[in-house]
mmCIF file of C-alpha atoms in Angstrom:
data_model
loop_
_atom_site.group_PDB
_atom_site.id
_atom_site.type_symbol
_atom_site.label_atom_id
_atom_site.label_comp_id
_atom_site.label_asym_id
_atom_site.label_seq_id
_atom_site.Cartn_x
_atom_site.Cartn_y
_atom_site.Cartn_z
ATOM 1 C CA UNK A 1 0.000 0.000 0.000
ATOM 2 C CA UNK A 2 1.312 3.570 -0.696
ATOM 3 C CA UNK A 3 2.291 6.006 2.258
ATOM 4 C CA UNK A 4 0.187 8.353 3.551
ATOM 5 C CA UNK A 5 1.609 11.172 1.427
ATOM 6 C CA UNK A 6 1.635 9.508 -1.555
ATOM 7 C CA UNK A 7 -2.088 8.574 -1.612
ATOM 8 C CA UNK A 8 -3.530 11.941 -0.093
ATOM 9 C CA UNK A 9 -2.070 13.321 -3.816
ATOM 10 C CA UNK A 10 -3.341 10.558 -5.612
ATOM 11 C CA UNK A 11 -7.003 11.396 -4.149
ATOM 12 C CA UNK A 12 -6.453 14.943 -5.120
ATOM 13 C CA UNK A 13 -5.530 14.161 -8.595
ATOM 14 C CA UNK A 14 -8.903 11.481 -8.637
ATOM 15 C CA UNK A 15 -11.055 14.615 -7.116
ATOM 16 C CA UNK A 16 -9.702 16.802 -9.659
ATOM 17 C CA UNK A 17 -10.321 14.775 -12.400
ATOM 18 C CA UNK A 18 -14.144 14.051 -12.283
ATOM 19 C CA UNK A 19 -16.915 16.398 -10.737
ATOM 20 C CA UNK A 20 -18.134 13.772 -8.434
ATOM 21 C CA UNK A 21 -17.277 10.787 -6.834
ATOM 22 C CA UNK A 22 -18.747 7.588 -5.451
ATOM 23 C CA UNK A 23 -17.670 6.896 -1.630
ATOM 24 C CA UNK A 24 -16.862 3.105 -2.797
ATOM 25 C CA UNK A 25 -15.559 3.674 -6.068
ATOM 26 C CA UNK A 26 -13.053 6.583 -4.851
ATOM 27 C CA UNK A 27 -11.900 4.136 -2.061
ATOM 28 C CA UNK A 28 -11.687 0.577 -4.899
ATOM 29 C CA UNK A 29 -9.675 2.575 -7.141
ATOM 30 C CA UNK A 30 -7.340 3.744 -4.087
ATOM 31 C CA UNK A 31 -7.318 0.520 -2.644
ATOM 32 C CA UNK A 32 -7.951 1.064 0.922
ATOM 33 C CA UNK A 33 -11.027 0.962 3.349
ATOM 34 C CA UNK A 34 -14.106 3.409 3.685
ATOM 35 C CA UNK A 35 -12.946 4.223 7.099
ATOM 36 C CA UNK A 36 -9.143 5.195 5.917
ATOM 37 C CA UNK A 37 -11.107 7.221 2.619
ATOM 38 C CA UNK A 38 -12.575 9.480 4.679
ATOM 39 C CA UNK A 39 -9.305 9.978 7.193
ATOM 40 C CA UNK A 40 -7.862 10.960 3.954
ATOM 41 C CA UNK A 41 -10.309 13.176 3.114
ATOM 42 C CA UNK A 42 -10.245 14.953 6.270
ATOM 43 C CA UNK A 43 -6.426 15.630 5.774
ATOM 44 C CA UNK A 44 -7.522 16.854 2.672
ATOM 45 C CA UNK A 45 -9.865 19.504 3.883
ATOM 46 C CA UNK A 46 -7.087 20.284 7.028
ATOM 47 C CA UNK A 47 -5.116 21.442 3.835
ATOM 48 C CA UNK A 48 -7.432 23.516 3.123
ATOM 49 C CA UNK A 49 -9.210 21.798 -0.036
ATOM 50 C CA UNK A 50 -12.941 22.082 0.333
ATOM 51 C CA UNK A 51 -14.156 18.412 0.161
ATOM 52 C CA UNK A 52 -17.986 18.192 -0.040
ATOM 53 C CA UNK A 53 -19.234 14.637 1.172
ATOM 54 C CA UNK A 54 -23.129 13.089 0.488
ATOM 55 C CA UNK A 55 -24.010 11.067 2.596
ATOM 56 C CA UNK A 56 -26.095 7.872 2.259
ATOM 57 C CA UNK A 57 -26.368 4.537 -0.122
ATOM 58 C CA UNK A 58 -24.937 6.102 -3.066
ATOM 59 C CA UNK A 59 -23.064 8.817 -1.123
ATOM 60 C CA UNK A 60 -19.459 10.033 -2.125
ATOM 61 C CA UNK A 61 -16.881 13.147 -2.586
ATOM 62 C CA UNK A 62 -16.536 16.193 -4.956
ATOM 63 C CA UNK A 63 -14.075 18.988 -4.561
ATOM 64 C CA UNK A 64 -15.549 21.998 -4.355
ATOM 65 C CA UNK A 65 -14.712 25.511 -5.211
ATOM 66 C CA UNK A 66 -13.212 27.757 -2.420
ATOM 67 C CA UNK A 67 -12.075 30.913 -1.510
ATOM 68 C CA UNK A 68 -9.178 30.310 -3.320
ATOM 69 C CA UNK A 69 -7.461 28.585 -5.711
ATOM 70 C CA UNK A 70 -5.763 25.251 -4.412
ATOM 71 C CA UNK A 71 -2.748 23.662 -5.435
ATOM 72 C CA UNK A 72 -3.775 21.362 -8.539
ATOM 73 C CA UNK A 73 -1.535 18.050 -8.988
ATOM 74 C CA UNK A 74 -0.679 17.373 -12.340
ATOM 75 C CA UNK A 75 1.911 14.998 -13.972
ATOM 76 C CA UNK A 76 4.577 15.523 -16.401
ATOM 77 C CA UNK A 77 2.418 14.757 -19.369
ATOM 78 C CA UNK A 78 -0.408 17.192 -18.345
ATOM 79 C CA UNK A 79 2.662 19.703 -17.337
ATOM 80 C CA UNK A 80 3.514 19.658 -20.734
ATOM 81 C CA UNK A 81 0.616 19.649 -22.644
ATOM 82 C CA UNK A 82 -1.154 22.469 -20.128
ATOM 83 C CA UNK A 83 2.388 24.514 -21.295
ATOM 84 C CA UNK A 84 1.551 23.937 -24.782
ATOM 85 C CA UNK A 85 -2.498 24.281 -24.958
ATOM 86 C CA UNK A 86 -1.635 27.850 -23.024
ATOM 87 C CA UNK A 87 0.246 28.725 -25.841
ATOM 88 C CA UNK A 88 -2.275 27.700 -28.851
ATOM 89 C CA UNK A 89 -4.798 29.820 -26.644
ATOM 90 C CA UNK A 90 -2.438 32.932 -26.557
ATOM 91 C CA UNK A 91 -3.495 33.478 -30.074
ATOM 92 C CA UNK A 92 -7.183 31.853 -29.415
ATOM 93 C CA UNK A 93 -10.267 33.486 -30.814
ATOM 94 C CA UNK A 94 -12.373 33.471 -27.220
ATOM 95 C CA UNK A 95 -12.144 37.025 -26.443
ATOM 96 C CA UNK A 96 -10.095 38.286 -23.733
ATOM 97 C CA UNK A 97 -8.155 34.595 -23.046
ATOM 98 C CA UNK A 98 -4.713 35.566 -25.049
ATOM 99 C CA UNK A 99 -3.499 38.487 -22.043
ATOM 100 C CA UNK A 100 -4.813 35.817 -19.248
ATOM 101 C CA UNK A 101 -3.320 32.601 -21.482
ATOM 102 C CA UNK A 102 0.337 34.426 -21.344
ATOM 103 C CA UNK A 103 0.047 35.396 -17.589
ATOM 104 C CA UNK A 104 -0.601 31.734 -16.640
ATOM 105 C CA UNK A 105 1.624 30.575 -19.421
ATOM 106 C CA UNK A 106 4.682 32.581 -17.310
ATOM 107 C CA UNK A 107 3.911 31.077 -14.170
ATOM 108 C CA UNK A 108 3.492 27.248 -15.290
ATOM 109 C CA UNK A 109 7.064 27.708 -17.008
ATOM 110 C CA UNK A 110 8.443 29.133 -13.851
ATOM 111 C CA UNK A 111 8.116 26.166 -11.694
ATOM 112 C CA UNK A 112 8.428 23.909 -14.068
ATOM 113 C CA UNK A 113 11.395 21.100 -14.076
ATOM 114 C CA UNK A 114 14.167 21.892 -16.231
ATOM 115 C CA UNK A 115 13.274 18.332 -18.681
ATOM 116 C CA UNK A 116 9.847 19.647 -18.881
ATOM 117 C CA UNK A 117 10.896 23.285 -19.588
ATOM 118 C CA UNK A 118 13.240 22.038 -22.256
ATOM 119 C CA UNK A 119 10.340 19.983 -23.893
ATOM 120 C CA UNK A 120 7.972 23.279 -24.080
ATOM 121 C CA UNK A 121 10.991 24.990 -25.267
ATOM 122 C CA UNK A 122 11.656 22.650 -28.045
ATOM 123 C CA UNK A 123 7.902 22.635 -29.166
ATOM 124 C CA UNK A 124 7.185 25.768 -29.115
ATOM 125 C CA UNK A 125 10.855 26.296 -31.536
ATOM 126 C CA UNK A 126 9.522 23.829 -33.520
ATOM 127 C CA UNK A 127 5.787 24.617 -34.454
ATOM 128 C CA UNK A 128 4.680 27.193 -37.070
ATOM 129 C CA UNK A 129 1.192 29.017 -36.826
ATOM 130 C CA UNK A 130 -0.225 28.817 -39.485
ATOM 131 C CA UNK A 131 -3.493 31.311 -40.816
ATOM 132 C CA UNK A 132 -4.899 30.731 -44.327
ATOM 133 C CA UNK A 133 -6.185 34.244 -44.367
ATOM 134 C CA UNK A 134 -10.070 33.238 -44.436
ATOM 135 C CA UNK A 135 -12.571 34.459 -42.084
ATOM 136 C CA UNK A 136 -11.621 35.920 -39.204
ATOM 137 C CA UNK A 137 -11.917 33.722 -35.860
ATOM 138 C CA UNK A 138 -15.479 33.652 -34.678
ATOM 139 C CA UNK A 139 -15.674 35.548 -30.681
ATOM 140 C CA UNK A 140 -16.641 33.381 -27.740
ATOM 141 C CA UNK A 141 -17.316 33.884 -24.441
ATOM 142 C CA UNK A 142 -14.790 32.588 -22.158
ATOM 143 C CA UNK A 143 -17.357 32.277 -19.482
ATOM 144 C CA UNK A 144 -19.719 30.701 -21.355
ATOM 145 C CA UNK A 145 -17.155 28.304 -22.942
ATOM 146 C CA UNK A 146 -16.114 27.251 -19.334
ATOM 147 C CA UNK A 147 -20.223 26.449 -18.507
ATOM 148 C CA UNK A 148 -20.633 24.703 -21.858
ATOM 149 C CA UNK A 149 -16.979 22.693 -21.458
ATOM 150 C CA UNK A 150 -18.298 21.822 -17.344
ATOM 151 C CA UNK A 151 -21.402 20.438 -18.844
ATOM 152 C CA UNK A 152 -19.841 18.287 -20.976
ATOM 153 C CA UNK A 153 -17.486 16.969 -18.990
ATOM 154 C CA UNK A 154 -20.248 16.338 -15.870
ATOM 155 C CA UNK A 155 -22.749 14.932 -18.623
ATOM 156 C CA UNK A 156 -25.062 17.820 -17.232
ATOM 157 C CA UNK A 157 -28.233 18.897 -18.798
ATOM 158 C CA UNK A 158 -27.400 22.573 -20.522
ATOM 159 C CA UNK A 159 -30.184 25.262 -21.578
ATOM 160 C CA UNK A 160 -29.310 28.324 -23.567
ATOM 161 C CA UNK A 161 -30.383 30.883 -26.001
ATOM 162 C CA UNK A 162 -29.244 30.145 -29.890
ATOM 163 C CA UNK A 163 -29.482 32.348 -32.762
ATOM 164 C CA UNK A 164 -29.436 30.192 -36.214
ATOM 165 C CA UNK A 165 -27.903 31.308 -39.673
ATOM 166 C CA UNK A 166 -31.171 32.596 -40.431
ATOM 167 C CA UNK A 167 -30.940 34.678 -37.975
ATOM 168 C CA UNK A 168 -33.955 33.088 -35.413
ATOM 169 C CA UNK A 169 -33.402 33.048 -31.652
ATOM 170 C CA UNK A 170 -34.791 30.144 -29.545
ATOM 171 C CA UNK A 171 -33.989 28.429 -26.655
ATOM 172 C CA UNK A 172 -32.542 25.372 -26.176
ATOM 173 C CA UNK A 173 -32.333 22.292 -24.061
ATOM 174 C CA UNK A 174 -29.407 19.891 -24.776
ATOM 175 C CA UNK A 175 -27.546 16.736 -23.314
ATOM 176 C CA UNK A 176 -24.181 18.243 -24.334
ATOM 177 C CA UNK A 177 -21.627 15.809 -25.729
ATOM 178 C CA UNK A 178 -18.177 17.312 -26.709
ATOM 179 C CA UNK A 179 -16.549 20.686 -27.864
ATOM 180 C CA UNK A 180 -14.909 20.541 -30.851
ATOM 181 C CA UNK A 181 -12.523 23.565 -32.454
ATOM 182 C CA UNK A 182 -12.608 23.230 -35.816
ATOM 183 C CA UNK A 183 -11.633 26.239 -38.734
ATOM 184 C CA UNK A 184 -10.774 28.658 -36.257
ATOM 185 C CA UNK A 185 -14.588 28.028 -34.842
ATOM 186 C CA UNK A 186 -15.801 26.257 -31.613
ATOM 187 C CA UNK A 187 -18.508 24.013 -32.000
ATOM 188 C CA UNK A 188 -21.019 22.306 -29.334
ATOM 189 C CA UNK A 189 -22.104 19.006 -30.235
ATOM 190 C CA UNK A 190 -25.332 18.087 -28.096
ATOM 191 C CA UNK A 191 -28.417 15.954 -28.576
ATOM 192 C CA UNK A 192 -31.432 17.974 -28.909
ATOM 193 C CA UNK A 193 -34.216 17.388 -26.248
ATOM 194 C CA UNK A 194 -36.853 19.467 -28.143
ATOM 195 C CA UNK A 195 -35.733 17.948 -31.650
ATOM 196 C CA UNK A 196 -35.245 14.709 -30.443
ATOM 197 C CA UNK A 197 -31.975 14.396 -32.668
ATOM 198 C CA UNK A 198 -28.247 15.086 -32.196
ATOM 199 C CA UNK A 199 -26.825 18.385 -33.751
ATOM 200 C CA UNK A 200 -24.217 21.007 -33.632
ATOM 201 C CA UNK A 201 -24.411 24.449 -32.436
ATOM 202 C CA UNK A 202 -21.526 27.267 -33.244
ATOM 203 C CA UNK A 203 -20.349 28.942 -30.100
ATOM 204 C CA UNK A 204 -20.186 32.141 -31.162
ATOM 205 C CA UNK A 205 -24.198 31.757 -32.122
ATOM 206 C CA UNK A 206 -24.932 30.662 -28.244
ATOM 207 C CA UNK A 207 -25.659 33.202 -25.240
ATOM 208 C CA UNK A 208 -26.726 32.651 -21.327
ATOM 209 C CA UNK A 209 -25.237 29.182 -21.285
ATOM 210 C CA UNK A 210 -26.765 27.252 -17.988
ATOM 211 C CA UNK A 211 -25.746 23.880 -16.322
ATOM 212 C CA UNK A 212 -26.845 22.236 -13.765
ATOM 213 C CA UNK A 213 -29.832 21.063 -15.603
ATOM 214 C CA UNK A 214 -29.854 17.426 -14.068
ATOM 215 C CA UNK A 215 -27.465 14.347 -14.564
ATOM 216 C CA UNK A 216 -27.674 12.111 -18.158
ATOM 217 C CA UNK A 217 -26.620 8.793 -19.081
ATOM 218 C CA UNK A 218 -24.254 9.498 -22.479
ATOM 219 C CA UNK A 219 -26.017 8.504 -25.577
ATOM 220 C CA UNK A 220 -24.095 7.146 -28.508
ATOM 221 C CA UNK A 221 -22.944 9.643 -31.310
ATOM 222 C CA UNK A 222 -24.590 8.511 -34.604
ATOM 223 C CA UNK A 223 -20.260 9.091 -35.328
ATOM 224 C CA UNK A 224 -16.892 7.734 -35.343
ATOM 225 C CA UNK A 225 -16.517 11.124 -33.137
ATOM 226 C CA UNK A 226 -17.182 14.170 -32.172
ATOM 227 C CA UNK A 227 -15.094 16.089 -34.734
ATOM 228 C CA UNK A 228 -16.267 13.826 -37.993
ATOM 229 C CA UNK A 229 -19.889 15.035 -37.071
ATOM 230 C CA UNK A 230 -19.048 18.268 -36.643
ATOM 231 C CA UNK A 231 -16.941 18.466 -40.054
ATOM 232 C CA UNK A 232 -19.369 16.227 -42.018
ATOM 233 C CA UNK A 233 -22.265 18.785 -41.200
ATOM 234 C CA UNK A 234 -19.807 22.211 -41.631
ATOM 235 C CA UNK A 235 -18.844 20.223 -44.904
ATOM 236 C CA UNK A 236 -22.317 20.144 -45.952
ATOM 237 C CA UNK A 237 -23.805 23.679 -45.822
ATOM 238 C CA UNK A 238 -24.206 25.364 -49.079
ATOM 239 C CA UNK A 239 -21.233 27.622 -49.589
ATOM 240 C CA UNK A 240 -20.852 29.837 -52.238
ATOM 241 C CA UNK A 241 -17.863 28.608 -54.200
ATOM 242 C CA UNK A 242 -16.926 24.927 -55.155
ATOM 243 C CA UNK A 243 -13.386 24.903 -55.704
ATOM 244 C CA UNK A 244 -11.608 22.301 -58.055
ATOM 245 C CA UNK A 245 -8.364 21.918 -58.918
ATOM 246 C CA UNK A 246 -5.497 19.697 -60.092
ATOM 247 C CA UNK A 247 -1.817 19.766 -58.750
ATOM 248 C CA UNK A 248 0.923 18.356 -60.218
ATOM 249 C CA UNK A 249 1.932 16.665 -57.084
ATOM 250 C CA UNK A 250 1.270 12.878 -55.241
ATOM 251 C CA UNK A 251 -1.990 12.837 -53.736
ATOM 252 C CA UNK A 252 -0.239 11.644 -50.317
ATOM 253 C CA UNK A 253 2.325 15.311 -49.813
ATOM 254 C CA UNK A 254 -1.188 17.224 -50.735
ATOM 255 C CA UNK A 255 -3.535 15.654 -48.545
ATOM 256 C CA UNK A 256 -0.926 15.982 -45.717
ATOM 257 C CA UNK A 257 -0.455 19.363 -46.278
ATOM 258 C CA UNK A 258 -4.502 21.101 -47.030
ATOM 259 C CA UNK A 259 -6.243 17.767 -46.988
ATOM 260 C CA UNK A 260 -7.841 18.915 -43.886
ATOM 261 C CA UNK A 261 -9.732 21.619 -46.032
ATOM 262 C CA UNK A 262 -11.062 19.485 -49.162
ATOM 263 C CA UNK A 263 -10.747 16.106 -50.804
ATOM 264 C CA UNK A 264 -8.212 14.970 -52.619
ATOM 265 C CA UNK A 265 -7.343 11.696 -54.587
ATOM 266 C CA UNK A 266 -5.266 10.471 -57.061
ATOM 267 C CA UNK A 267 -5.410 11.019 -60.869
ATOM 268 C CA UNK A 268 -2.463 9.530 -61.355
ATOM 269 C CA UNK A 269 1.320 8.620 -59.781
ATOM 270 C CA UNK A 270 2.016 12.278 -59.935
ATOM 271 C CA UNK A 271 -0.821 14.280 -60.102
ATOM 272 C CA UNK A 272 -3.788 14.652 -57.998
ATOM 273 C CA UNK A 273 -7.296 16.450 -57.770
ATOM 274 C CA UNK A 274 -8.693 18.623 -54.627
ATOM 275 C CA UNK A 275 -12.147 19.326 -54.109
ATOM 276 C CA UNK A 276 -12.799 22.055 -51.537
ATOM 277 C CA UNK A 277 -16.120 24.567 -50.600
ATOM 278 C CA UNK A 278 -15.387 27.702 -49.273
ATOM 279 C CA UNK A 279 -16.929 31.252 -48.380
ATOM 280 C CA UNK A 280 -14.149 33.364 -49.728
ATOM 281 C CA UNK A 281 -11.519 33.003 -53.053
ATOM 282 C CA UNK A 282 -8.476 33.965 -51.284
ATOM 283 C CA UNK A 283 -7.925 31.233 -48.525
ATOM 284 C CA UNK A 284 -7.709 28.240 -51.267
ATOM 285 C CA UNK A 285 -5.459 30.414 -53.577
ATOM 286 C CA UNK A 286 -2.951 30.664 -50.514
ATOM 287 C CA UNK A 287 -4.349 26.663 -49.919
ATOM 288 C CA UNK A 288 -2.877 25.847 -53.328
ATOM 289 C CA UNK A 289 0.103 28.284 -53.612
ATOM 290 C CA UNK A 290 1.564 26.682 -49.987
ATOM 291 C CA UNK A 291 2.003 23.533 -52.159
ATOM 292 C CA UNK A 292 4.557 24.631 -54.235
ATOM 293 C CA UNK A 293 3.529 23.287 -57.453
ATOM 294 C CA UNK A 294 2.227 23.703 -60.360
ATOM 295 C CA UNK A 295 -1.791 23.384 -60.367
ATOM 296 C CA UNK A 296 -4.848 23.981 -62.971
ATOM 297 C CA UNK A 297 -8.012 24.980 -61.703
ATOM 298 C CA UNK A 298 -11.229 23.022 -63.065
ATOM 299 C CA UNK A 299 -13.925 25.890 -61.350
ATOM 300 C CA UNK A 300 -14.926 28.460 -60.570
ATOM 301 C CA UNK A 301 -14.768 30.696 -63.721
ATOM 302 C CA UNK A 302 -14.119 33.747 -60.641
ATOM 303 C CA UNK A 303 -11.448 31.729 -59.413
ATOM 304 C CA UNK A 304 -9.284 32.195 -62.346
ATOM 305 C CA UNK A 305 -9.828 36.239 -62.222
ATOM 306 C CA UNK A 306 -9.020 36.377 -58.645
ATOM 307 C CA UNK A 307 -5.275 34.252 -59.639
ATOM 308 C CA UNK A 308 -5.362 37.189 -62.513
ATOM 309 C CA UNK A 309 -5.492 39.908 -60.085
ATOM 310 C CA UNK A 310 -3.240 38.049 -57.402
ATOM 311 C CA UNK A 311 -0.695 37.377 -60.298
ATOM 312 C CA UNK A 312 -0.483 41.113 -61.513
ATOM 313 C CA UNK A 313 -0.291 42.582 -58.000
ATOM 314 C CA UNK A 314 2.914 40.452 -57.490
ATOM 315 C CA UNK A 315 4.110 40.865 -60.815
ATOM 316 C CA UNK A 316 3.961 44.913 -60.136
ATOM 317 C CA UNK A 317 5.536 44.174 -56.298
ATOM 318 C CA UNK A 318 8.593 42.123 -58.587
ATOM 319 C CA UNK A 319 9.249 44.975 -60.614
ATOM 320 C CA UNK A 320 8.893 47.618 -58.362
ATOM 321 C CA UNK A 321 11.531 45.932 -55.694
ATOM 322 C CA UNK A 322 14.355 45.336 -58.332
#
């Protein structure tokens, strides 16, 4: 059996990993007795970490929030990848989270060990942002991102207010499923109580986010996951252009590259064809020009003048710098 020391953190970490806990399930997974489980927890709370119990049958534990911020016990992994996501969300589209991202971002790196420091260090070297020029990110609310991601992660009934393309509000009540970020958008994926049918909701579209709305049993996606439903229905709206193209380039370096953005296959050992939709012209010229090499495009017709107007504006920039 682990020391004393060594399993008061391990409870933490369990307690800081789910919302709630059963009394019997927290105490099987530690491997002692009820009666040592709750000497533990009382250490806990000596600490000053506000342990709420329930009593009864199906009675357990849940860390609650306090007057201030505990400790949190992470490992090296989560170190490392809390280091990294802080960095992605320095240049995130929730409003307001890029300032707070860098503040936090300084004092993780601080106290971290010098092999974990170096490992940030090295990805951070290492990895280019890249921005397609399309549409700009889509503003969230970071407080209502935090109720949505809570829900999800508690499998908690969540009502809210949602404005559709069309521009009609209604409210909503939802068993919430994941968050996905997709295209420089976040994206709810919920099943629909009122509907009676899964769907997605945009973020940016949703206001007054509440949880708390009673527990669920998890329903299975109609999906391999979360992001494939969320991409196969953002892949089929009606969007204004249908771009097609062929580059003289194996279908494998292509799809690896832009892939993420359209379809490509093979036309032959060399050459392949990409199929994308899009809302604006510019994003798959810089899609296609990123390849380096050579491509002809199929459609649209106003595809061809915007590479016109592209071409001469760098032609002039050419001349004008020699």
């Amino acid at each position: 059996m682990a020391n004393t020391s060594t399993r008061t953190l391990r409870l933490l970490s369990l307690l800081q990993t789910h919302r709630y806990w059963p009394g019997e399930e927290l105490a099987e997974r530690l491997g002692v007795s009820a009666r040592t489980l709750r000497r533990d927890i009382d250490r806990l709370r000596e600490l000053g970490y506000p342990v709420e119990a329930q009593r009864g049958v199906d009675g357990g534990y849940q860390l609650a929030a306090g007057a201030a911020l505990p400790p949190l016990v992470i490992d090296d992994e989560e170190a490392v990848a809390l280091a990294v996501g802080l960095q992605a969300a320095a240049e995130s589209p929730v409003e307001g989270i890029a300032e707070a991202s860098v503040r936090v971002l300084a004092k993780v790196v601080q106290v971290m060990l010098a092999r974990l420091r170096r490992r940030v260090e090295a990805l951070r070297a290492m990895t280019v942002p890249v921005d397609w020029g399309g549409r700009p990110a889509a503003a969230v609310d970071p407080d209502g991102l935090t109720v949505v991601a809570l829900a999800c992660r508690d499998a908690e009934r969540l009502r809210f207010s949602y404005t559709a393309a069309d521009g009609r509000r209604a409210d909503r009540h939802v068993e919430p499923h994941r968050l996905v970020c997709l295209d420089r958008r976040w994206y709810l994926v919920a099943y629909d109580l009122t509907r009676q049918d899964w769907r997605t909701f945009r973020l940016d579209r949703l206001t007054a986010p509440e949880g708390g709305g009673g527990r669920f049993a998890p329903r299975e996606l109609p999906a391999a996951d979360a992001a494939e439903f969320v991409r196969a229905g953002v892949n089929g709206l009606v969007r204004p252009y249908r771009v097609e193209a062929v580059v003289a380039a194996p279908a494998g370096g292509v799809r690896e590259r832009i892939g993420r953005w359209g379809a490509v296959e093979e036309v032959d050992e060399g050459r392949c064809r990409i199929v994308m939709a899009a809302d604006d012209l510019n994003w798959p010229i810089m899609a296609l020009g990123s390849l380096g090499a050579e491509f002809t495009v199929v459609e649209p017709p106003e595809l061809v003048e915007r590479l016109g107007e592209w071409s001469s504006r760098f032609g002039r920039a050419v001349r004008a710098s020699r």
